[in-house]
Short mmCIF file of N, CA and C in Angstrom, two decimals:
data_model
loop_
_atom_site.label_atom_id
_atom_site.label_comp_id
_atom_site.label_asym_id
_atom_site.label_seq_id
_atom_site.Cartn_x
_atom_site.Cartn_y
_atom_site.Cartn_z
N ALA A 1 14.95 18.14 35.53
CA ALA A 1 14.30 17.43 34.43
C ALA A 1 12.93 18.03 34.20
N GLY A 2 12.60 18.16 32.94
CA GLY A 2 11.30 18.71 32.57
C GLY A 2 10.20 17.68 32.65
N VAL A 3 9.02 18.10 32.31
CA VAL A 3 7.87 17.20 32.30
C VAL A 3 7.95 16.34 31.04
N PRO A 4 7.88 15.03 31.18
CA PRO A 4 7.95 14.16 29.99
C PRO A 4 6.70 14.30 29.13
N PHE A 5 6.88 14.00 27.86
CA PHE A 5 5.73 14.02 26.96
C PHE A 5 4.75 12.94 27.36
N SER A 6 3.47 13.26 27.27
CA SER A 6 2.45 12.25 27.57
C SER A 6 2.48 11.18 26.48
N VAL A 7 1.92 10.04 26.78
CA VAL A 7 1.86 8.95 25.80
C VAL A 7 1.11 9.41 24.55
N GLU A 8 0.05 10.17 24.72
CA GLU A 8 -0.73 10.67 23.58
C GLU A 8 0.12 11.57 22.68
N LEU A 9 0.90 12.46 23.28
CA LEU A 9 1.78 13.33 22.48
C LEU A 9 2.86 12.52 21.76
N GLN A 10 3.36 11.47 22.39
CA GLN A 10 4.35 10.63 21.74
C GLN A 10 3.76 9.95 20.51
N TRP A 11 2.54 9.44 20.61
CA TRP A 11 1.91 8.79 19.47
C TRP A 11 1.57 9.79 18.37
N ASN A 12 1.20 11.01 18.73
CA ASN A 12 0.95 12.05 17.72
C ASN A 12 2.24 12.36 16.97
N ALA A 13 3.35 12.41 17.67
CA ALA A 13 4.64 12.65 17.01
C ALA A 13 4.96 11.53 16.02
N ILE A 14 4.72 10.30 16.42
CA ILE A 14 4.96 9.16 15.51
C ILE A 14 4.07 9.27 14.28
N ALA A 15 2.82 9.64 14.45
CA ALA A 15 1.89 9.73 13.32
C ALA A 15 2.31 10.77 12.30
N TYR A 16 3.02 11.81 12.73
CA TYR A 16 3.44 12.89 11.83
C TYR A 16 4.91 12.80 11.44
N THR A 17 5.51 11.63 11.64
CA THR A 17 6.92 11.42 11.28
C THR A 17 7.03 10.17 10.42
N PRO A 18 6.78 10.31 9.12
CA PRO A 18 6.83 9.13 8.26
C PRO A 18 8.26 8.61 8.04
N LYS A 19 8.34 7.33 7.82
CA LYS A 19 9.59 6.70 7.40
C LYS A 19 9.64 6.82 5.89
N ILE A 20 10.77 7.22 5.35
CA ILE A 20 10.94 7.35 3.90
C ILE A 20 11.86 6.23 3.43
N LYS A 21 11.36 5.42 2.52
CA LYS A 21 12.19 4.40 1.87
C LYS A 21 12.57 4.95 0.51
N ILE A 22 13.86 5.02 0.25
CA ILE A 22 14.37 5.67 -0.94
C ILE A 22 14.77 4.64 -1.98
N GLY A 23 14.34 4.86 -3.23
CA GLY A 23 14.63 3.95 -4.32
C GLY A 23 13.59 2.85 -4.41
N ARG A 24 13.61 2.14 -5.51
CA ARG A 24 12.60 1.09 -5.73
C ARG A 24 12.67 -0.02 -4.71
N GLU A 25 13.86 -0.37 -4.27
CA GLU A 25 14.01 -1.45 -3.29
C GLU A 25 13.92 -0.93 -1.86
N GLY A 26 13.94 0.38 -1.68
CA GLY A 26 13.87 0.95 -0.34
C GLY A 26 15.08 0.63 0.51
N SER A 27 16.24 0.48 -0.15
CA SER A 27 17.44 0.08 0.58
C SER A 27 17.99 1.19 1.47
N MET A 28 17.65 2.44 1.17
CA MET A 28 18.06 3.55 2.02
C MET A 28 16.81 4.12 2.68
N THR A 29 16.96 4.60 3.90
CA THR A 29 15.82 5.16 4.60
C THR A 29 16.17 6.52 5.19
N ALA A 30 15.13 7.29 5.45
CA ALA A 30 15.25 8.59 6.10
C ALA A 30 13.94 8.83 6.83
N SER A 31 13.84 9.96 7.49
CA SER A 31 12.58 10.32 8.12
C SER A 31 12.27 11.77 7.79
N ALA A 32 11.05 12.14 8.04
CA ALA A 32 10.59 13.50 7.78
C ALA A 32 9.57 13.87 8.84
N VAL A 33 9.18 15.12 8.84
CA VAL A 33 8.13 15.60 9.73
C VAL A 33 7.10 16.32 8.87
N VAL A 34 5.83 15.98 9.04
CA VAL A 34 4.76 16.68 8.34
C VAL A 34 4.61 18.04 9.01
N ILE A 35 4.82 19.12 8.24
CA ILE A 35 4.72 20.45 8.83
C ILE A 35 3.42 21.15 8.45
N ALA A 36 2.74 20.66 7.42
CA ALA A 36 1.45 21.24 7.03
C ALA A 36 0.70 20.24 6.16
N GLN A 37 -0.62 20.39 6.16
CA GLN A 37 -1.46 19.56 5.31
C GLN A 37 -2.64 20.39 4.87
N LYS A 38 -2.92 20.36 3.58
CA LYS A 38 -4.06 21.09 3.04
C LYS A 38 -4.65 20.27 1.91
N ASP A 39 -5.95 19.99 2.02
CA ASP A 39 -6.65 19.15 1.07
C ASP A 39 -5.91 17.82 0.94
N SER A 40 -5.48 17.46 -0.26
CA SER A 40 -4.79 16.18 -0.44
C SER A 40 -3.27 16.34 -0.50
N GLU A 41 -2.78 17.53 -0.14
CA GLU A 41 -1.35 17.81 -0.17
C GLU A 41 -0.78 17.81 1.24
N ALA A 42 0.43 17.27 1.39
CA ALA A 42 1.14 17.32 2.66
C ALA A 42 2.53 17.89 2.39
N TYR A 43 3.03 18.67 3.31
CA TYR A 43 4.34 19.28 3.20
C TYR A 43 5.23 18.67 4.27
N LEU A 44 6.34 18.07 3.82
CA LEU A 44 7.24 17.37 4.72
C LEU A 44 8.58 18.08 4.80
N LEU A 45 9.15 18.06 5.98
CA LEU A 45 10.47 18.63 6.21
C LEU A 45 11.44 17.48 6.43
N THR A 46 12.51 17.45 5.64
CA THR A 46 13.54 16.41 5.78
C THR A 46 14.87 17.01 5.37
N ALA A 47 15.92 16.29 5.59
CA ALA A 47 17.25 16.77 5.21
C ALA A 47 17.39 16.77 3.69
N GLN A 48 18.06 17.76 3.15
CA GLN A 48 18.22 17.89 1.71
C GLN A 48 18.89 16.67 1.10
N HIS A 49 19.86 16.10 1.78
CA HIS A 49 20.58 14.96 1.22
C HIS A 49 19.76 13.67 1.23
N SER A 50 18.59 13.69 1.87
CA SER A 50 17.76 12.48 1.94
C SER A 50 17.08 12.14 0.63
N LEU A 51 16.70 13.15 -0.12
CA LEU A 51 15.87 12.92 -1.31
C LEU A 51 16.45 13.56 -2.55
N ASP A 52 16.09 12.98 -3.66
CA ASP A 52 16.44 13.49 -4.98
C ASP A 52 15.16 13.39 -5.80
N GLU A 53 14.82 14.44 -6.52
CA GLU A 53 13.56 14.45 -7.29
C GLU A 53 13.45 13.30 -8.28
N SER A 54 14.57 12.77 -8.72
CA SER A 54 14.53 11.73 -9.75
C SER A 54 14.41 10.32 -9.16
N VAL A 55 14.37 10.20 -7.85
CA VAL A 55 14.33 8.88 -7.22
C VAL A 55 12.94 8.63 -6.63
N GLU A 56 12.43 7.44 -6.87
CA GLU A 56 11.14 7.06 -6.28
C GLU A 56 11.29 6.88 -4.77
N CYS A 57 10.27 7.26 -4.05
CA CYS A 57 10.28 7.11 -2.59
C CYS A 57 8.94 6.54 -2.15
N THR A 58 8.98 5.89 -1.01
CA THR A 58 7.77 5.39 -0.38
C THR A 58 7.72 5.99 1.01
N LEU A 59 6.59 6.61 1.33
CA LEU A 59 6.38 7.18 2.66
C LEU A 59 5.52 6.22 3.46
N GLU A 60 5.97 5.85 4.63
CA GLU A 60 5.22 4.95 5.48
C GLU A 60 4.84 5.68 6.76
N PHE A 61 3.53 5.76 7.01
CA PHE A 61 3.02 6.42 8.20
C PHE A 61 2.55 5.36 9.20
N TYR A 62 2.90 5.55 10.44
CA TYR A 62 2.55 4.61 11.50
C TYR A 62 1.67 5.29 12.53
N ASN A 63 0.91 4.51 13.27
CA ASN A 63 0.12 5.04 14.38
C ASN A 63 0.04 4.01 15.49
N ARG A 64 -0.68 4.32 16.51
CA ARG A 64 -0.74 3.44 17.68
C ARG A 64 -1.30 2.06 17.34
N ARG A 65 -2.31 2.01 16.50
CA ARG A 65 -2.92 0.72 16.13
C ARG A 65 -2.06 -0.08 15.17
N ASN A 66 -1.29 0.62 14.35
CA ASN A 66 -0.46 -0.04 13.33
C ASN A 66 1.00 0.30 13.56
N TYR A 67 1.52 -0.08 14.69
CA TYR A 67 2.90 0.29 15.00
C TYR A 67 3.92 -0.57 14.27
N TYR A 68 3.61 -1.83 14.04
CA TYR A 68 4.59 -2.74 13.42
C TYR A 68 4.46 -2.82 11.90
N SER A 69 3.36 -2.36 11.38
CA SER A 69 3.19 -2.28 9.92
C SER A 69 2.55 -0.93 9.62
N PRO A 70 2.88 -0.34 8.48
CA PRO A 70 2.38 1.02 8.20
C PRO A 70 0.86 1.10 8.17
N ALA A 71 0.34 2.19 8.72
CA ALA A 71 -1.09 2.46 8.65
C ALA A 71 -1.45 3.01 7.28
N ARG A 72 -0.48 3.69 6.65
CA ARG A 72 -0.71 4.27 5.32
C ARG A 72 0.62 4.30 4.58
N VAL A 73 0.57 3.97 3.29
CA VAL A 73 1.77 3.97 2.45
C VAL A 73 1.48 4.84 1.23
N ILE A 74 2.38 5.76 0.94
CA ILE A 74 2.25 6.63 -0.23
C ILE A 74 3.51 6.48 -1.06
N LYS A 75 3.34 6.17 -2.33
CA LYS A 75 4.48 6.05 -3.26
C LYS A 75 4.55 7.32 -4.09
N THR A 76 5.77 7.85 -4.22
CA THR A 76 5.97 9.03 -5.05
C THR A 76 6.42 8.61 -6.43
N ASN A 77 6.21 9.47 -7.38
CA ASN A 77 6.67 9.24 -8.75
C ASN A 77 8.05 9.83 -8.91
N SER A 78 8.87 9.17 -9.69
CA SER A 78 10.20 9.73 -9.97
C SER A 78 10.10 10.70 -11.14
N GLY A 79 11.10 11.58 -11.20
CA GLY A 79 11.21 12.47 -12.34
C GLY A 79 10.51 13.74 -12.15
#
């Protein structure tokens, strides 16, 4: 068995793995990983079948202090 991730590394992973709620009601969900961030732009990696450009999505970011409710919510525009 390898060395387990430290608690700090686990929380960093959670902070960079947003929950994606798909559609206006958020009835479908997916996850992504933030692979880069520059200025006010973030680049996320997710499965192709998770998203469609024409569908609104909500990204929910969590952290150690806000584990049960999102620390930050970003809504995307459809179309």
